[in-house]
Coordinates of C-alpha atoms in Angstrom, one line a residue:
M385 CA 0.1 0.0 -0.1
D386 CA 3.0 2.2 0.2
Q387 CA 2.9 3.0 -3.3
Y388 CA -0.6 4.4 -3.1
Q389 CA 0.1 6.5 -0.1
A390 CA 2.8 8.3 -2.0
K391 CA 0.7 8.9 -5.0
Y392 CA -2.8 9.8 -3.6
N393 CA -4.2 12.0 -0.8
T394 CA -4.7 9.4 2.0
K395 CA -7.2 12.1 3.6
S396 CA -9.4 11.5 0.8
T397 CA -12.7 9.6 1.6
S398 CA -12.4 7.5 -1.7
V399 CA -8.7 6.8 -1.2
K400 CA -9.2 5.6 2.4
R401 CA -12.1 3.5 1.5
L402 CA -10.2 1.7 -1.6
M403 CA -7.1 1.3 0.4
R404 CA -9.2 -0.5 3.3
E405 CA -11.1 -2.7 0.7
A406 CA -7.7 -3.7 -1.0
K407 CA -6.4 -4.8 2.4
E408 CA -9.6 -6.7 3.2
L409 CA -9.3 -8.4 -0.3
Q410 CA -5.7 -9.1 -0.3
E411 CA -6.1 -12.8 0.4
A412 CA -7.7 -14.6 -2.5
T413 CA -10.5 -17.2 -1.9
E414 CA -11.6 -20.1 -4.1
D415 CA -14.6 -18.0 -5.4
Y416 CA -13.2 -14.6 -6.3
C417 CA -10.2 -12.3 -5.8
A418 CA -9.7 -8.6 -6.6
H419 CA -6.8 -6.2 -6.4
P420 CA -6.0 -2.6 -7.7
L421 CA -3.5 -2.2 -10.3
E422 CA -0.2 -1.0 -9.1
E423 CA -0.1 2.2 -11.1
N424 CA -3.9 3.2 -10.6
L425 CA -5.8 2.7 -7.3
F426 CA -9.2 3.5 -9.0
E427 CA -8.8 0.5 -11.6
W428 CA -9.0 -3.0 -10.2
H429 CA -8.9 -6.5 -11.8
F430 CA -11.1 -9.3 -10.6
T431 CA -11.2 -13.0 -11.1
I432 CA -14.4 -15.0 -10.3
R433 CA -15.3 -18.7 -10.4
G434 CA -18.6 -19.6 -12.2
P435 CA -21.4 -20.6 -9.8
P436 CA -21.6 -24.4 -9.2
D437 CA -24.7 -26.1 -10.7
S438 CA -25.0 -23.8 -13.6
D439 CA -23.9 -23.5 -17.0
F440 CA -20.9 -21.6 -15.8
S441 CA -19.8 -24.2 -13.3
G442 CA -16.0 -24.9 -14.0
G443 CA -15.4 -21.5 -15.5
V444 CA -13.0 -18.8 -14.3
Y445 CA -13.9 -15.3 -15.4
H446 CA -11.8 -12.2 -15.5
G447 CA -12.6 -8.6 -15.6
R448 CA -12.0 -4.9 -14.7
I449 CA -13.6 -2.6 -12.1
L450 CA -13.5 1.2 -12.9
L451 CA -14.2 3.2 -9.9
P452 CA -15.2 6.9 -9.9
A453 CA -13.3 9.5 -7.8
E454 CA -16.6 9.9 -5.8
Y455 CA -16.6 6.2 -4.8
P456 CA -18.4 4.9 -2.7
M457 CA -20.9 7.7 -3.2
K458 CA -21.1 6.7 -6.8
P459 CA -21.1 3.0 -8.2
P460 CA -18.3 1.2 -10.1
N461 CA -18.3 0.1 -13.7
I462 CA -17.7 -3.5 -14.2
I463 CA -16.3 -4.9 -17.3
L464 CA -15.6 -8.7 -18.1
L465 CA -12.8 -9.5 -20.3
T466 CA -13.3 -13.4 -20.6
P467 CA -16.0 -14.7 -23.0
N468 CA -18.8 -16.2 -20.9
G469 CA -22.2 -16.2 -22.9
R470 CA -24.0 -14.1 -20.3
F471 CA -22.2 -10.8 -20.7
E472 CA -20.4 -8.9 -23.6
V473 CA -16.7 -8.6 -23.1
N474 CA -15.1 -5.3 -23.1
K475 CA -18.3 -3.6 -22.4
K476 CA -19.9 -2.1 -19.1
I477 CA -22.3 -4.4 -17.6
C478 CA -25.9 -3.2 -16.9
L479 CA -26.7 -4.2 -13.2
S480 CA -28.2 -2.4 -10.3
I481 CA -24.6 -2.6 -8.8
S482 CA -23.0 -0.7 -11.7
G483 CA -22.7 2.8 -13.1
H484 CA -25.6 2.2 -15.3
H485 CA -28.0 2.6 -12.5
P486 CA -26.6 5.0 -9.9
E487 CA -30.1 5.7 -8.5
T488 CA -30.0 2.1 -7.0
W489 CA -26.4 2.1 -5.8
Q490 CA -25.9 2.3 -2.1
P491 CA -22.6 3.4 -0.4
S492 CA -22.8 0.6 2.0
W493 CA -22.0 -1.9 -0.8
S494 CA -18.4 -2.8 -1.6
I495 CA -16.3 -4.4 -4.2
R496 CA -16.8 -7.7 -2.4
T497 CA -20.6 -7.3 -2.5
A498 CA -20.4 -6.2 -6.3
L499 CA -18.4 -9.6 -6.9
L500 CA -20.6 -11.9 -4.9
A501 CA -23.7 -10.3 -6.7
L502 CA -22.1 -10.6 -10.0
I503 CA -21.7 -14.2 -9.4
A504 CA -25.2 -14.7 -8.3
F505 CA -26.5 -12.9 -11.3
M506 CA -24.7 -14.9 -13.9
P507 CA -27.2 -17.7 -14.2
T508 CA -30.1 -15.5 -14.4
P509 CA -31.7 -14.3 -17.9
G510 CA -30.4 -11.3 -19.5
I511 CA -33.9 -9.8 -20.1
G512 CA -32.5 -7.5 -22.9
T513 CA -30.3 -5.3 -20.4
I514 CA -27.3 -3.6 -21.9
G515 CA -24.4 -5.9 -22.4
S516 CA -26.3 -9.1 -21.7
L517 CA -26.1 -12.1 -23.9
D518 CA -28.4 -15.1 -24.1
F519 CA -26.1 -18.1 -25.2
T520 CA -27.5 -21.6 -25.0
P521 CA -26.5 -23.9 -22.2
E522 CA -24.0 -25.8 -24.4
E523 CA -22.3 -22.6 -25.7
R524 CA -21.9 -21.4 -22.2
K525 CA -20.4 -24.8 -21.0
Q526 CA -17.9 -24.8 -23.9
L527 CA -16.9 -21.1 -23.1
A528 CA -16.5 -22.3 -19.4
L529 CA -13.8 -24.8 -20.4
K530 CA -12.0 -22.3 -22.7
S531 CA -12.0 -19.7 -19.8
Q532 CA -9.5 -21.6 -17.9
S533 CA -6.7 -21.0 -20.5
F534 CA -7.5 -17.2 -20.4
V535 CA -4.5 -15.0 -19.7
C536 CA -4.4 -11.3 -18.8
S537 CA -1.7 -9.0 -19.9
D538 CA -1.7 -7.6 -16.4
C539 CA -2.4 -10.4 -14.3
G540 CA -1.1 -13.4 -16.1
K541 CA -3.0 -16.8 -16.0
I542 CA -6.2 -16.3 -14.1
T543 CA -6.7 -19.6 -12.9
E544 CA -3.7 -19.1 -10.6
E545 CA -5.2 -16.0 -9.2
L546 CA -7.7 -17.9 -7.2
A547 CA -7.0 -19.8 -3.9
T548 CA -7.5 -23.4 -3.6
G549 CA -9.7 -24.7 -0.7
V550 CA -9.8 -21.2 0.8
S551 CA -13.4 -19.8 1.2
K552 CA -14.7 -16.9 3.0
P553 CA -18.3 -17.3 4.1
V554 CA -20.8 -14.8 3.4
T555 CA -22.1 -12.8 6.4
E556 CA -25.7 -12.4 7.2
E557 CA -25.2 -8.4 6.5
E558 CA -23.7 -9.4 3.1
K559 CA -26.5 -11.8 2.3
S560 CA -29.2 -9.2 3.0
L561 CA -27.2 -6.8 0.9
I562 CA -27.0 -9.2 -2.0
D563 CA -30.8 -9.7 -1.6
C564 CA -31.2 -6.1 -1.8
V565 CA -29.3 -5.9 -4.9
A566 CA -31.3 -8.7 -6.5
F567 CA -34.6 -7.2 -5.5
K568 CA -33.4 -3.8 -6.9
E569 CA -32.3 -5.5 -10.1
E570 CA -35.8 -7.1 -10.5
E571 CA -37.3 -3.6 -9.9
V572 CA -35.1 -2.1 -12.7
H573 CA -36.2 -4.9 -15.1
E574 CA -39.7 -4.4 -14.4
S575 CA -39.3 -0.7 -14.9
N576 CA -37.6 -1.3 -18.3
N577 CA -40.3 -3.6 -19.4
G578 CA -42.9 -1.1 -18.3
E579 CA -41.5 1.4 -20.6
A580 CA -42.8 -0.7 -23.6
D581 CA -46.3 -1.1 -22.3
P582 CA -48.9 -0.1 -24.8
P583 CA -50.8 3.2 -24.0
S584 CA -53.9 3.1 -21.9
S585 CA -57.1 2.1 -23.5
S586 CA -59.2 4.9 -21.9
V587 CA -58.6 6.9 -24.9
S588 CA -59.9 4.3 -27.3
E589 CA -62.7 3.5 -25.0
S590 CA -63.7 7.0 -24.9
S591 CA -63.7 7.1 -28.8
Q592 CA -65.6 3.9 -29.0
S593 CA -68.4 5.5 -26.6
E594 CA -68.5 8.5 -28.6
L595 CA -68.9 6.4 -31.8
R596 CA -71.9 4.6 -29.9
V597 CA -73.6 7.7 -28.9
R598 CA -73.6 9.0 -32.5
K599 CA -74.6 5.7 -34.0
P600 CA -78.6 5.3 -34.3
Y601 CA -80.0 2.3 -32.5
T602 CA -80.7 -0.7 -34.6
A603 CA -82.3 -4.0 -34.1
D604 CA -78.9 -5.4 -33.3
S605 CA -78.2 -2.6 -30.9
A606 CA -81.5 -2.7 -29.1
P607 CA -82.6 -6.3 -28.5
G608 CA -86.4 -7.0 -28.5
Q609 CA -87.2 -4.0 -30.5
A610 CA -87.8 -3.6 -34.3
S611 CA -85.7 -1.3 -36.2
G612 CA -88.8 0.8 -37.1
G613 CA -90.2 0.5 -33.6
P614 CA -91.2 3.7 -31.5
A615 CA -88.0 3.5 -29.4
A616 CA -85.9 3.3 -32.5
V617 CA -87.5 6.3 -33.9
E618 CA -87.5 8.3 -30.8
S619 CA -83.8 7.7 -30.3
S620 CA -83.2 8.7 -33.9
N621 CA -85.0 11.8 -33.5
S622 CA -83.1 12.5 -30.4
L623 CA -79.8 12.2 -32.1
N624 CA -80.9 14.0 -35.1
S625 CA -82.0 17.0 -32.9
Q626 CA -78.5 16.7 -30.9
T627 CA -76.8 17.1 -34.4
V628 CA -79.0 19.9 -35.7
Q629 CA -78.8 22.0 -32.5
P630 CA -75.1 23.0 -32.9
Q631 CA -75.9 23.9 -36.5
A632 CA -78.6 26.3 -35.3
N633 CA -76.4 27.8 -32.8
T634 CA -73.8 28.4 -35.6
G635 CA -76.4 30.2 -37.5
N636 CA -77.2 32.5 -34.8
I637 CA -73.7 33.3 -34.1
N638 CA -73.3 34.2 -37.7
L639 CA -76.2 36.4 -37.7
L640 CA -75.1 38.3 -34.7
D641 CA -71.5 38.8 -36.4
R642 CA -73.3 40.4 -39.3
H643 CA -75.4 42.8 -37.1
R644 CA -72.4 44.0 -35.4
S645 CA -70.5 44.6 -38.7
L646 CA -73.4 46.7 -40.0
I647 CA -73.6 48.6 -36.6
I648 CA -69.8 49.1 -36.6
L649 CA -70.0 50.2 -40.4
F650 CA -72.9 52.7 -39.6
I651 CA -70.8 54.4 -36.8
V652 CA -67.7 54.7 -38.9
T653 CA -69.7 56.4 -41.6
A654 CA -71.4 58.7 -39.3
I655 CA -68.1 59.8 -37.8
G656 CA -66.7 60.3 -41.3
L657 CA -69.5 62.6 -42.2
L658 CA -69.3 64.7 -39.2
V659 CA -65.5 65.1 -39.8
F660 CA -66.1 66.1 -43.4
R661 CA -68.8 68.5 -42.4
R662 CA -66.6 70.4 -39.9
L663 CA -63.8 70.4 -42.5
I664 CA -66.3 72.3 -45.0
M665 CA -67.3 74.7 -42.6
I666 CA -63.8 75.8 -41.9

């Protein structure tokens, strides 16, 4: 950690937090490991083991974590480098624990929490989120075997990064945090799916209701009555009167406008005559 103390402001909240997490994650486990690059405290590399009893069982996956200067107030961006069939490589993953959804991120989450959540999310369907893939189980199993030979230019052979027989149990607090992450992820997916919902049918129902009002009753629309019966005639007359009434109102309005125009013309003419008379007298 000495190289970071000389390079960064150790009084910074983000620097202190990252140095503490680096110390906590210094010892690798059989499921995951993570460490900052020697020249950059805000870029980490990680390796995770594929979850057992899944298409990723036996796979070892390597990636990058890009942390903002405001960490832990803002979430990290997670990028996988190993082909896996669940997430695109060299592309920021869209999860509620990543930079794609800062509104769901909580400062109490850590890099370890993000790794545990990522492992838990791998067997889940992509549901069309950014950076997600939906390979077949057979393709994912083949990629899991190939992943064991992946070599990182910075870290070397990734299978040597994980410890053998060393595990760190998930605490109750971490389990509740991961459950919270999963719950928020479901909310995000539901929200995204909700955006594609068709518009409410209230408008169309209103239009249909309007059409029903304007349409005269017939034998089909009024069961038990003939089309020429009194009820049909009365309804038809009522509708016709409703249709004629606006036309009558329109005629009255036009007549009033004509009267007003004539009155204005008369007043203007009278004023003009008075002015002309005075000019003659002068």
